[in-house]
């Protein structure tokens, strides 16, 4: 699967230099049973040795990722949003 900024999913990267907290408001929220999964990825070595992908895109335009589980000290706390109504 190829994820692009306008096709394939919501992809973003954060890199903390010091301990931090992130507020992420999602509407609707993540829900595996409803098909809105939350997965974590990290860079991996390329897996296509040819240098050219099937759609003739240069490999240098891609970053290869692998799914992984965050460390045990990674904490997620969920809460119900009770702020103003969001008009989407």
C-alpha atoms as one frame of an Amber mdcrd trajectory, in Angstrom:
protein
   0.000   0.000   0.000   1.233   3.487  -0.786   0.090   6.329   1.441   0.253
   9.795  -0.058  -0.695  13.150   1.514  -3.930  13.275  -0.503  -4.706   9.545
  -0.694  -4.485   6.520   1.579  -4.799   7.837   5.093  -3.878  10.414   7.669
  -0.116  10.206   8.080   1.827  12.467  10.394   5.139  12.270  12.228   6.199
  13.740  15.559   9.668  13.651  17.077  10.068  14.670  20.705  13.418  16.009
  21.850  12.271  16.180  25.481   9.323  14.559  27.302   6.093  16.005  25.926
   2.329  15.697  25.678   0.229  15.830  22.508  -3.437  16.778  22.331  -5.064
  15.075  19.357  -8.774  15.762  18.813 -10.369  13.216  16.490 -13.912  13.301
  15.262 -15.074  10.620  14.970 -12.569   8.940  17.328 -10.398   5.924  16.496
 -12.437   2.733  16.463 -11.061  -0.586  15.239 -14.533  -2.104  14.970 -15.626
   0.807  12.729 -12.506   0.683  10.543 -10.694   3.715  12.028  -7.513   2.045
  13.291  -4.595   3.756  14.994  -1.236   2.244  14.064   2.352   3.239  14.785
   5.136   2.941  12.237   8.889   3.400  12.043  11.302   3.679   9.131  12.708
   0.466   7.732  15.191  -0.495   5.079  13.895  -0.473   1.525  12.213  -3.661
   0.391  12.254  -3.172  -3.398  15.822  -3.816  -4.601  15.185  -2.637  -8.162
  15.204   1.105  -7.390  12.098   1.638  -9.549   8.610   0.876  -8.281   5.847
  -0.765 -10.330   4.264   2.596 -11.222   7.623   3.983 -12.461   7.992   6.228
  -9.443  11.549   6.683  -8.251  12.236   4.948  -4.967  13.850   8.097  -3.542
  10.355   9.630  -3.376   9.263   7.070  -0.756   9.986   6.187   2.850   9.528
   2.512   3.718   7.699   1.906   7.006   6.979  -1.043   9.257   4.266  -1.250
  11.885   5.392  -1.639  15.498   4.109  -1.432  19.060   5.264   1.620  21.069
   7.378   1.132  24.192   5.738   0.369  27.542   6.270   3.943  28.780   4.145
   5.310  25.893   0.851   6.366  27.501  -2.454   7.223  25.838  -5.247   8.769
  27.866  -8.664   9.188  26.301 -11.408  11.568  27.310 -14.699  12.760  25.908
 -14.565  16.145  24.136 -17.033  18.500  25.814 -16.032  21.728  24.067 -17.935
  23.721  21.453 -19.565  21.884  18.557 -17.168  21.365  15.659 -18.545  22.207
  12.223 -16.757  20.077   9.645
